[in-house]
CSV table of C-alpha atoms in Angstrom, one decimal:
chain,number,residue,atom,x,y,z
W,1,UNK,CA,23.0,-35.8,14.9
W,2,UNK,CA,20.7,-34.0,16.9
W,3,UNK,CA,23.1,-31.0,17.5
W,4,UNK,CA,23.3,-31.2,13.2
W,5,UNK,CA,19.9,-31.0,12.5
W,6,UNK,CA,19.4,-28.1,15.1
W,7,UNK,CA,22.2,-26.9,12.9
W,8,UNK,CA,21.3,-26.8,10.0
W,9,UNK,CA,17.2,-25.6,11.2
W,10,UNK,CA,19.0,-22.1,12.4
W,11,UNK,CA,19.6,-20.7,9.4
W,12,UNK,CA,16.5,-21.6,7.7
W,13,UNK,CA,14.4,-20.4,10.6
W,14,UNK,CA,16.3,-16.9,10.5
W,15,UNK,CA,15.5,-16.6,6.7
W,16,UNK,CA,11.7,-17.7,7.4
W,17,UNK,CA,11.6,-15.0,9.9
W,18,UNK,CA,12.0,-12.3,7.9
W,19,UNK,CA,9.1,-12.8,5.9
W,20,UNK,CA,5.9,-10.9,6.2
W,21,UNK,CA,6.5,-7.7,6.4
W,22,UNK,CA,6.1,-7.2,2.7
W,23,UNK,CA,2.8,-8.8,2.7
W,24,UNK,CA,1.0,-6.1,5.2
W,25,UNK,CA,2.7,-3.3,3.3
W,26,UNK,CA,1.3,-5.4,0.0
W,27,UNK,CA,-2.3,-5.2,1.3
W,28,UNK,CA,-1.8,-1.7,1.2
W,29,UNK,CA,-1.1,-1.6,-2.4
W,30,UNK,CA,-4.7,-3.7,-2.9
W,31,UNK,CA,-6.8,-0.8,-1.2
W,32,UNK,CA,-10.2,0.4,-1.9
W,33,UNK,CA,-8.6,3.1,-3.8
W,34,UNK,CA,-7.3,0.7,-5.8
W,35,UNK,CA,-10.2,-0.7,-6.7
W,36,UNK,CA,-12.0,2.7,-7.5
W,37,UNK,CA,-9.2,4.4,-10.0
W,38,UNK,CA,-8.0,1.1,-12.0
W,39,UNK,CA,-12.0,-0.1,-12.8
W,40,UNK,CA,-12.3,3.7,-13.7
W,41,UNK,CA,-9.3,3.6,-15.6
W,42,UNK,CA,-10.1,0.4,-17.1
W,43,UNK,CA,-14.0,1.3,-18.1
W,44,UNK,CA,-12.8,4.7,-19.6
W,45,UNK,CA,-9.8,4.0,-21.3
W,46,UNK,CA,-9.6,0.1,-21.8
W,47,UNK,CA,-6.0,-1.2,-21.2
W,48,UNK,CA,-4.1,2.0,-22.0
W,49,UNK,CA,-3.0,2.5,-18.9
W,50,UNK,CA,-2.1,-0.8,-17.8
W,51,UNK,CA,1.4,0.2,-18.0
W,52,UNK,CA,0.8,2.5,-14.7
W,53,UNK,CA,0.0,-0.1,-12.7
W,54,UNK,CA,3.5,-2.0,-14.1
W,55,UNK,CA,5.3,0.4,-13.9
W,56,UNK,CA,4.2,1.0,-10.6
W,57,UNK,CA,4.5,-1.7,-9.1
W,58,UNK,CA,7.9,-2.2,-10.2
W,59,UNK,CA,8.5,1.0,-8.3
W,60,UNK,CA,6.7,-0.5,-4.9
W,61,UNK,CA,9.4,-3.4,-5.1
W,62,UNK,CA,12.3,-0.9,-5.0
W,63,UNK,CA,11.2,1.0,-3.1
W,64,UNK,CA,9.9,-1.1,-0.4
W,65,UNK,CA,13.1,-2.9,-0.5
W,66,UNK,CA,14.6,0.0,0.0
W,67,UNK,CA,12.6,0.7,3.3
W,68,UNK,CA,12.8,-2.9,4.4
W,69,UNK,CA,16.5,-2.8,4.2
W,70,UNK,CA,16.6,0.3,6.2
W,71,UNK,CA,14.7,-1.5,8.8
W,72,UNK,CA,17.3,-4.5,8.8
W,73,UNK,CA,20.7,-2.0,8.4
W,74,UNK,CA,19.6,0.0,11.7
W,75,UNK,CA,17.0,-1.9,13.2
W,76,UNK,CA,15.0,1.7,13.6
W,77,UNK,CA,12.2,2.7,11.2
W,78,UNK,CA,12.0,5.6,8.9
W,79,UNK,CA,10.4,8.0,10.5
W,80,UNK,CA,13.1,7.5,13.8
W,81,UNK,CA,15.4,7.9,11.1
W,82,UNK,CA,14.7,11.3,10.4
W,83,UNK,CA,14.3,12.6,13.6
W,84,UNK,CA,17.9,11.2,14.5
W,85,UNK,CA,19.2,12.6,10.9
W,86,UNK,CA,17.4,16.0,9.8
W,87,UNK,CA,16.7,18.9,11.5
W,88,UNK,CA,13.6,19.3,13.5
W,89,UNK,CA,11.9,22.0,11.1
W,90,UNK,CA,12.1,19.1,8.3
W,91,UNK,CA,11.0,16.5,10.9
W,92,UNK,CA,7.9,18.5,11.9
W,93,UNK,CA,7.0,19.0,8.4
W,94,UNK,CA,8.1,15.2,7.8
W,95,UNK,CA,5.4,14.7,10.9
W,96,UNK,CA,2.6,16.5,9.6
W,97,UNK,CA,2.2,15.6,5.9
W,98,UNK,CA,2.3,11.9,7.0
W,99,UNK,CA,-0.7,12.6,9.0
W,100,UNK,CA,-2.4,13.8,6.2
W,101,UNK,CA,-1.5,10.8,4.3
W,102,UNK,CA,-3.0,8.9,7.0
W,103,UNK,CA,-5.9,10.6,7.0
W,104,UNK,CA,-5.9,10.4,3.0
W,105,UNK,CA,-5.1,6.5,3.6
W,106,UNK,CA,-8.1,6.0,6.1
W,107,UNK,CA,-10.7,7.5,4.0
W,108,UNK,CA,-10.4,5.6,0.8
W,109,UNK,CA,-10.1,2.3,3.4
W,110,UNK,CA,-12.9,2.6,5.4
W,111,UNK,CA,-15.7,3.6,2.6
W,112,UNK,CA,-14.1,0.8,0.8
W,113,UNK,CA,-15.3,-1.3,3.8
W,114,UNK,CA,-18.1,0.6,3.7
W,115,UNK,CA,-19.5,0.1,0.4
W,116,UNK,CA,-18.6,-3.5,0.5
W,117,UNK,CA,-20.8,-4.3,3.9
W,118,UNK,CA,-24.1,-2.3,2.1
W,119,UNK,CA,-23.4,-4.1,-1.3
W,120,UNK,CA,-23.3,-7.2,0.9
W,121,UNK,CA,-25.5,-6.6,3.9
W,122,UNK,CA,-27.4,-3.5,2.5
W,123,UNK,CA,-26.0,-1.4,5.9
W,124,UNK,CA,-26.1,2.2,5.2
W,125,UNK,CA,-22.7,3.7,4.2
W,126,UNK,CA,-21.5,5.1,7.9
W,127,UNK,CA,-23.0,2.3,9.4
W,128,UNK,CA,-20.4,0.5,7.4
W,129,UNK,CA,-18.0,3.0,8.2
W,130,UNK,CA,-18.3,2.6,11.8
W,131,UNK,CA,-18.0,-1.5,11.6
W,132,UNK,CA,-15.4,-0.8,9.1
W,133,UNK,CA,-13.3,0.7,11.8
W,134,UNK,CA,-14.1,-1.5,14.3
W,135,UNK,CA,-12.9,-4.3,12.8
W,136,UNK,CA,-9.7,-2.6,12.1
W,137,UNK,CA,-9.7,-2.0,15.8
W,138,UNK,CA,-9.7,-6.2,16.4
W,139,UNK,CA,-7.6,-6.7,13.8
W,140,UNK,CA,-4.9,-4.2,15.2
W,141,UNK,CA,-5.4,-5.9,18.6
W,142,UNK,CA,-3.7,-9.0,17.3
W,143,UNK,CA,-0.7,-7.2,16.8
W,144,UNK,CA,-0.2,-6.8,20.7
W,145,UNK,CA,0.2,-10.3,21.4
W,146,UNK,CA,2.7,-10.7,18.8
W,147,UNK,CA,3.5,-8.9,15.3
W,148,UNK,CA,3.5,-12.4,13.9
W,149,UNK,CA,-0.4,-12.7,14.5
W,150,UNK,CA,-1.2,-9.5,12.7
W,151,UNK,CA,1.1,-9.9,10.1
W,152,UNK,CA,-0.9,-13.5,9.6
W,153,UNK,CA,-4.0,-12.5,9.3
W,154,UNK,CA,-3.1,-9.4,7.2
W,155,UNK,CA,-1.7,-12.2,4.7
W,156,UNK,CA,-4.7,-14.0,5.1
W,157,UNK,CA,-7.0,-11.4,4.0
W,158,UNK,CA,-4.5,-10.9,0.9
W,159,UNK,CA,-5.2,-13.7,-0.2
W,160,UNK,CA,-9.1,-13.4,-0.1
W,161,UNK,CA,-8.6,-10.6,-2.3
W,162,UNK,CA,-6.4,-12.3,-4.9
W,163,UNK,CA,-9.0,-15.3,-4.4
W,164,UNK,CA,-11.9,-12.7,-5.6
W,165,UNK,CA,-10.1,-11.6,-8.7
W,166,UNK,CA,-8.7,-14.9,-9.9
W,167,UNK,CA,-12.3,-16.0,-10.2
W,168,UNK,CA,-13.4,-12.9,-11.7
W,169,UNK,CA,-10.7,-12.9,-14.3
W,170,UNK,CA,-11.4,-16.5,-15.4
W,171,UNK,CA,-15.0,-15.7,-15.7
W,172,UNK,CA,-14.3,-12.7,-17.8
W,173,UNK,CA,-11.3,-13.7,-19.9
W,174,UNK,CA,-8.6,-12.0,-21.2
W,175,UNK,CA,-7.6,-10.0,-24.6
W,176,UNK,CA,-4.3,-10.6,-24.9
W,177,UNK,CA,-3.5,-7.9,-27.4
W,178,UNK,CA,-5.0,-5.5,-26.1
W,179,UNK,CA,-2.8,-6.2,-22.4
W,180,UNK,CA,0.0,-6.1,-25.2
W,181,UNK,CA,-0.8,-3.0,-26.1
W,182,UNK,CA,-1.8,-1.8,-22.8
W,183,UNK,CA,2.5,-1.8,-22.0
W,184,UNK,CA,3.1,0.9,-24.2
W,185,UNK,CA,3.8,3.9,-22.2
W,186,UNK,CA,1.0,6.5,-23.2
W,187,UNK,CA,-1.5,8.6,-22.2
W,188,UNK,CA,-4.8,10.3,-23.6
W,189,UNK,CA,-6.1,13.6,-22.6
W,190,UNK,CA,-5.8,15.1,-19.3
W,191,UNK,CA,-8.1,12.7,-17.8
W,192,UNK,CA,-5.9,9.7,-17.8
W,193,UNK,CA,-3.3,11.8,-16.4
W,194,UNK,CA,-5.6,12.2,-13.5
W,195,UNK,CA,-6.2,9.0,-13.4
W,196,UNK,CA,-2.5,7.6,-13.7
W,197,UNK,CA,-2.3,9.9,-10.9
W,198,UNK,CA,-4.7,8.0,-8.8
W,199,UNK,CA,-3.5,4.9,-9.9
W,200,UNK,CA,0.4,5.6,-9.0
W,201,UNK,CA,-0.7,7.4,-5.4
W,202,UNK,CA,-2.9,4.0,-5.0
W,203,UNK,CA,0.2,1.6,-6.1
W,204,UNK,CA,3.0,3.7,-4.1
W,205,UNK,CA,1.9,4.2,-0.7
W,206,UNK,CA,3.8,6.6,1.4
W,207,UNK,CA,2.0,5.2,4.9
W,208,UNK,CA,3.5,1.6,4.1
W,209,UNK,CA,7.0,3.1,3.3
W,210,UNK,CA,7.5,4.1,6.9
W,211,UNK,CA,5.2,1.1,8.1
W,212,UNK,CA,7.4,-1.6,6.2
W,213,UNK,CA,11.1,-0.6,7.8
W,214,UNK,CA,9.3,-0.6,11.0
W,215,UNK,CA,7.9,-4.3,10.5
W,216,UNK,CA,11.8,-5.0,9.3
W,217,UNK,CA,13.1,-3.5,12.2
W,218,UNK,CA,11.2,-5.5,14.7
W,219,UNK,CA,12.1,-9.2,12.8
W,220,UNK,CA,15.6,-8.2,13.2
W,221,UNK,CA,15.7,-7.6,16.4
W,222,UNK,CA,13.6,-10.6,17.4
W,223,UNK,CA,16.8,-12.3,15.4
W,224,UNK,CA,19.4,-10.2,17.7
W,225,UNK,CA,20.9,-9.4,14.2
W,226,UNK,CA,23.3,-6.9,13.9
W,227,UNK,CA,25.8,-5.7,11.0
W,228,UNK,CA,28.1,-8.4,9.6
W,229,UNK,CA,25.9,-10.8,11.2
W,230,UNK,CA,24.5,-13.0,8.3
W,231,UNK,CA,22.8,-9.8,6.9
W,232,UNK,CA,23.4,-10.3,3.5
W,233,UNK,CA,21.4,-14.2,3.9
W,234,UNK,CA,18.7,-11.9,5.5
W,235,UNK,CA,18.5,-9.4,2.8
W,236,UNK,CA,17.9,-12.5,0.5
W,237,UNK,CA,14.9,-13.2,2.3
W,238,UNK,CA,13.6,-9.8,2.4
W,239,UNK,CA,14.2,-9.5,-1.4
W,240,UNK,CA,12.1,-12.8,-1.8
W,241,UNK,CA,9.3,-11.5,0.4
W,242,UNK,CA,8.9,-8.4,-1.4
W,243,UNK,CA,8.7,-9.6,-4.3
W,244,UNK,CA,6.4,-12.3,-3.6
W,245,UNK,CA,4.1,-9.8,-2.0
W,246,UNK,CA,3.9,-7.0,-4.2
W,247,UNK,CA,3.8,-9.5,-6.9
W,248,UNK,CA,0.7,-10.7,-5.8
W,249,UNK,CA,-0.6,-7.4,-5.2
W,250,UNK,CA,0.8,-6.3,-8.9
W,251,UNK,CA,-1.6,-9.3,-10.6
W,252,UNK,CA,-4.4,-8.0,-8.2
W,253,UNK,CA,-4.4,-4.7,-9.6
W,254,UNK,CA,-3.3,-5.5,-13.2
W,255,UNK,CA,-6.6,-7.4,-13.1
W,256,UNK,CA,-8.8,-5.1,-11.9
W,257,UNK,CA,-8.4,-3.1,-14.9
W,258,UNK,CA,-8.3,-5.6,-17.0
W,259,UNK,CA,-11.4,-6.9,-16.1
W,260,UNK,CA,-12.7,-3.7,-16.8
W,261,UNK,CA,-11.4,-3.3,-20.0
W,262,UNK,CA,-12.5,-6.9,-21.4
W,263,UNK,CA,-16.1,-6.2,-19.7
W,264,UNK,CA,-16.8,-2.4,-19.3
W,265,UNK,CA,-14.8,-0.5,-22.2
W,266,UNK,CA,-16.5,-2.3,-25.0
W,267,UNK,CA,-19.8,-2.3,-23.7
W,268,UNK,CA,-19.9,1.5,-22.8
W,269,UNK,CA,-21.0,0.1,-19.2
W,270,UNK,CA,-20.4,2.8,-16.7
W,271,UNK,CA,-17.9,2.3,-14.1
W,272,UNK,CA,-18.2,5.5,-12.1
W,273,UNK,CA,-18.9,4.1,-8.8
W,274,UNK,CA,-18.2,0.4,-7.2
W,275,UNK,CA,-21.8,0.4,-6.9
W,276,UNK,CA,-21.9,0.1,-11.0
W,277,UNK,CA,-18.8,-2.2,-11.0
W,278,UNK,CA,-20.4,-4.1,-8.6
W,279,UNK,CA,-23.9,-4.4,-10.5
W,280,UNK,CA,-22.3,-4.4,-14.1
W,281,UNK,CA,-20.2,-7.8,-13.0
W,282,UNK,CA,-23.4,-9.6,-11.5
W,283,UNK,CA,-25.4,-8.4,-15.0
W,284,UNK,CA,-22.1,-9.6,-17.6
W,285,UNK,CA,-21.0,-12.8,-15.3
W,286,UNK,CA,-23.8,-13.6,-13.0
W,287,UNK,CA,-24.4,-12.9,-9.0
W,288,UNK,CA,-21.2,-15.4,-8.1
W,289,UNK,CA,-18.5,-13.1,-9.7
W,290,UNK,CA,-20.9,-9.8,-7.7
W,291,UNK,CA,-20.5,-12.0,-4.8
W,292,UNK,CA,-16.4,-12.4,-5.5
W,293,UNK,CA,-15.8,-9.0,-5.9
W,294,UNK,CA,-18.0,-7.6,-2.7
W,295,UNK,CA,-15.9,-10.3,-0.4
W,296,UNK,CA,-12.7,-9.2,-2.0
W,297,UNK,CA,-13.0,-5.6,-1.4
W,298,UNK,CA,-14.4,-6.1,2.3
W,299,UNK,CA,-11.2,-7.7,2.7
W,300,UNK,CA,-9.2,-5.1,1.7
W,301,UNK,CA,-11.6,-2.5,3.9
W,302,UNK,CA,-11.1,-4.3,6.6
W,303,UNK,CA,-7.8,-5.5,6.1
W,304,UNK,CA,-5.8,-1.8,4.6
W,305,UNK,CA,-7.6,-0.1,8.0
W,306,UNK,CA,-5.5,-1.5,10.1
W,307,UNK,CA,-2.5,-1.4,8.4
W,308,UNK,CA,-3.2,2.2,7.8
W,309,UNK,CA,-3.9,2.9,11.5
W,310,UNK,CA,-0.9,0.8,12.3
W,311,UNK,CA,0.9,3.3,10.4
W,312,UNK,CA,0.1,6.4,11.5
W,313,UNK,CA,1.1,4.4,15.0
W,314,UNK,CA,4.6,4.3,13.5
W,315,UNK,CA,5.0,7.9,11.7
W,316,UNK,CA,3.7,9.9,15.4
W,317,UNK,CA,6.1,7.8,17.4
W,318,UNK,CA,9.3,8.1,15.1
W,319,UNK,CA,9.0,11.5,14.0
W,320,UNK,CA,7.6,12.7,17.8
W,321,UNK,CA,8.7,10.6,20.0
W,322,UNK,CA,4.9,10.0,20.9
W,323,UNK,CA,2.4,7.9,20.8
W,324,UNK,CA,-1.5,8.2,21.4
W,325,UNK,CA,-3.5,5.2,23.0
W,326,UNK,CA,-4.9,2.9,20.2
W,327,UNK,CA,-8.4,3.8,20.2
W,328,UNK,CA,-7.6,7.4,20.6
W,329,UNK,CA,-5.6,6.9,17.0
W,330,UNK,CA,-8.1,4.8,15.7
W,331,UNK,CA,-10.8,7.7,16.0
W,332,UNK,CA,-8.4,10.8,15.0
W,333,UNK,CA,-8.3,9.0,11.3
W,334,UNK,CA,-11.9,7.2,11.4
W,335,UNK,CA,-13.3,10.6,11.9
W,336,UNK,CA,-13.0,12.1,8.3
W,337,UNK,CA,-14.0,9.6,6.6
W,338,UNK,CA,-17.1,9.3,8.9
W,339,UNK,CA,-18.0,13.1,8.1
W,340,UNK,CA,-17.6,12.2,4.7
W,341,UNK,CA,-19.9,9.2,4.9
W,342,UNK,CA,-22.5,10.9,7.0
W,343,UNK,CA,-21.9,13.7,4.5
W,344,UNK,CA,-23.1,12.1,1.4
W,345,UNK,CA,-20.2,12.8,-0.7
W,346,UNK,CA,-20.0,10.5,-3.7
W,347,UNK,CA,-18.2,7.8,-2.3
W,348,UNK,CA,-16.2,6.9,-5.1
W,349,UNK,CA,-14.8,10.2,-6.3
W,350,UNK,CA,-13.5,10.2,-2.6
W,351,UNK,CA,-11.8,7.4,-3.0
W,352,UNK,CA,-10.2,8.2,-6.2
W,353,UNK,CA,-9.2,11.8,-4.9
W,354,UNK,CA,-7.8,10.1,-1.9
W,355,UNK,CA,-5.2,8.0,-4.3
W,356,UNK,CA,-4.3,11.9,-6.2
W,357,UNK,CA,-3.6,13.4,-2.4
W,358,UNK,CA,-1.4,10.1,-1.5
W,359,UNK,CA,0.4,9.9,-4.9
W,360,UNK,CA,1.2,14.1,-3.4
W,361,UNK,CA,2.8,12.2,0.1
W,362,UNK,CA,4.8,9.8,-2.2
W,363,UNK,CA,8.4,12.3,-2.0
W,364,UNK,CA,8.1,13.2,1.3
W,365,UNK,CA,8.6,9.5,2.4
W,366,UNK,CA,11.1,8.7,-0.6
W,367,UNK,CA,13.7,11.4,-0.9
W,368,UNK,CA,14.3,11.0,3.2
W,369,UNK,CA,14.2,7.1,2.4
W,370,UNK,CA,17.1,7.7,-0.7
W,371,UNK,CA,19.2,9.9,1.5
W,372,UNK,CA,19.2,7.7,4.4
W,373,UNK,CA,19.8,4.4,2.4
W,374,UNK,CA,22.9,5.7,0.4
W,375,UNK,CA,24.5,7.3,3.8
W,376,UNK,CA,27.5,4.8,4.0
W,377,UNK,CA,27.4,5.8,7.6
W,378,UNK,CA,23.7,5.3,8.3
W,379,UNK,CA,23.3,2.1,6.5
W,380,UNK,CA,27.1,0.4,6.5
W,381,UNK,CA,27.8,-2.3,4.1
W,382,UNK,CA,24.2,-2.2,3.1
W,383,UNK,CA,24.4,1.6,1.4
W,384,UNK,CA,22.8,1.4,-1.8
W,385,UNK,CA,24.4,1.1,-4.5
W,386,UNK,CA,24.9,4.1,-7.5
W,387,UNK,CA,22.3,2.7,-9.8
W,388,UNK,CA,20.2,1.7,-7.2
W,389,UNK,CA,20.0,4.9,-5.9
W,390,UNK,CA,19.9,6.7,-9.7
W,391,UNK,CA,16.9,4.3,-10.3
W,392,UNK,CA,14.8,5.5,-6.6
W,393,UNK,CA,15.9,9.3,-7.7
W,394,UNK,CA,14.7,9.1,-11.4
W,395,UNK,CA,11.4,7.4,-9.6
W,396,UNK,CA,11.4,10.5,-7.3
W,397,UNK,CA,11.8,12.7,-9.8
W,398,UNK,CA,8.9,11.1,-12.0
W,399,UNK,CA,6.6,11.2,-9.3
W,400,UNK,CA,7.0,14.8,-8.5
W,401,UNK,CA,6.6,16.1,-12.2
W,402,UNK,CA,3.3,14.2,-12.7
W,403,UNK,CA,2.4,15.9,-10.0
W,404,UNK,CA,3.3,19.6,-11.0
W,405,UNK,CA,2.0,18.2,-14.4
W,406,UNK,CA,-1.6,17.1,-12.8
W,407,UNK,CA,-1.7,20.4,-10.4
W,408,UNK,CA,-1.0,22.6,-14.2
W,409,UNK,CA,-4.0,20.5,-15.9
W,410,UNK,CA,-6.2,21.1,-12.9
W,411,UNK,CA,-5.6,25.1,-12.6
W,412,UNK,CA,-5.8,25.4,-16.2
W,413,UNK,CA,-9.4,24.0,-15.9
């Protein structure tokens, strides 16, 4: 009986141990950034460019399937892929455009946490900035007593953020027709292609493409799984995890701009900054939705930090070989974003200019990422599919002409 049960737990424990990697590369896609461009999109344009963020996240969960399954097929991460795979003039290139996105990544995270702790706490901005990466520091320090801690708390923060805009949401209400109409693929002037921009560099994230195979990589071997053993049960539980994480992180930002539509659009509110979000929620719904959205995006500072230090962990030691000591790679990204705090720069216009420059990384992690995951010979019987990989090439190619699109709007003037 005994022997049974123990049995029949195995399989069931295996499956349960592959989640939780989507939710750390979900937080991601909940970023300060994300906050900044969808309550600017919503404010300006009211739910006309809802359909971004669907359409965006739709892409997240194929594509971070798609690097999740890499993870699984060779139990190596992306970047370790391309240094095995492409010649070292691509890897090198590979190497040094993912710092930037780090960089990119670090900046929107940490004057996220930033702005949160002085709209809390009233600390000046890089004050903020420096606790901001501190706690990023403790957070990451869970992760060396076991991935399964970080990955935890990561999830738990998640769900502080979904928390924050649940309540804000029901406080707010919803138009219905207008999210109806809000589907419609469309666009309105040059300006909501700037911000569709934003909002697709701030739902696609290049740093969480490498991070999630990574993540992958280490449940499988923690499993001692290897090809043609039970992959295709653990592939399952990786589909379910990803889309239960980026689902959640797909309502999160779906409702950030609707909130902003149903509040900010009609009433001609300004939403420039999260400082007016912030103040224009405490005005229209009273200090305890304020209070919601302040713990929320704290969360995400706090939380997205880490995962984006974590990540620029992963892309130095797969495409190099290397890796720096933690705190050393904590400070090479915190500095930027200190300079710009320290700076003055408008904090929000960094963080929505941070989401264009990711959105700008997105191809250089995907088209490695397609190439890889259709080798028959890389990935074995887990080689995408054709549609599967026509659908991550037509999202390639989408990506990188509303990119040469924005780049022709923006040197035109």
């Amino acid at each position: 009986m005994t022997a049974t049960i123990a049995s029949a737990r195995k399989p069931a424990r295996r499956r349960a141990l592959m989640y939780g990697p989507a939710f750390v590369a979900a937080i991601a896609y909940v970023d300060p950034g994300n906050f900044a461009t969808n309550f600017a999109a919503g404010s300006q344009f009211g739910h006309l460019l809802l359909w971004v963020i669907i359409a965006g996240n739709a892409m997240a969960v194929l594509v971070q399937m798609l690097s999740a399954k890499l993870g699984l097929a060779t139990g190596r991460d992306l970047p370790q892929m391309c240094r095995r795979r492409f010649p070292r003039p691509v890897v090198l290139l590979l190497w040094v455009q993912g710092e930037l996105v780090a960089i990119a990544t670090d900046l929107a995270e940490v004057i996220g946490g930033a702005i949160a702790l002085n709209l809390l706490f009233g600390l000046p901005l890089p004050i903020g900035g420096l606790v901001t990466g501190a706690a990023a520091f403790a957070l990451l320090g869970l992760e060396s007593r076991g991935y399964r801690r970080f990955e935890l708390a990561i999830a738990g923060l998640l769900f502080v953020i979904i928390a924050g805009f649940v309540i804000d949401t029901i406080l707010a209400g919803v138009d219905l027709g207008g999210i109806a109409g809000g589907a419609v693929p469309r666009f309105s002037g040059a300006q909501s292609v700037l911000l569709a921009a934003g909002i697709l560099g701030a739902t696609v994230m290049p740093h969480v493409i490498y991070l999630h195979s990574s993540l992958t990589s280490a449940h499988t071997r923690d499993l001692g799984s290897g090809p043609g053993n039970g992959h295709h049960t653990l592939v399952r539980s990786m589909r379910r995890d990803v889309l239960v994480g980026l689902g959640l992180a797909g309502l999160a930002n779906a409702a950030m701009l609707i909130i902003a539509a149903r509040l900010f659009h009609p009433s001609g509110r300004p939403a420039d900054s999260i400082d007016d979000v912030h103040a224009g929620l405490g005005e229209m719904l009273g200090q305890g939705a304020a209070l919601a959205f302040a713990i929320a995006l704290l969360a995400s500072g706090f939380a997205s930090s880490s995962v984006g230090t974590y990540a620029g962990q992963v892309i130095m030691s797969g495409f190099l070989d290397r890796s720096l000591p933690l705190a050393v790679r904590r400070g090479i990204t915190l500095l930027p974003s200190l300079v710009v705090l320290f700076a003055g720069v408008d904090a929000t216009q960094a963080l929505v200019w941070s989401q264009v420059v990711l959105s700008f990384g997105i191809p250089f992690a995907l088209v490695p990422l397609i190439l890889l995951t259709k080798d028959r010979s890389v990935m074995g019987p887990l080689a995408n599919r054709a549609p599967t990989t026509a659908a991550a090439s037509a999202i390639a190619v989408l990506v990188i002409g509303l990119n040469f699109y924005l780049v022709s709007r923006i040197a035109c003037g």
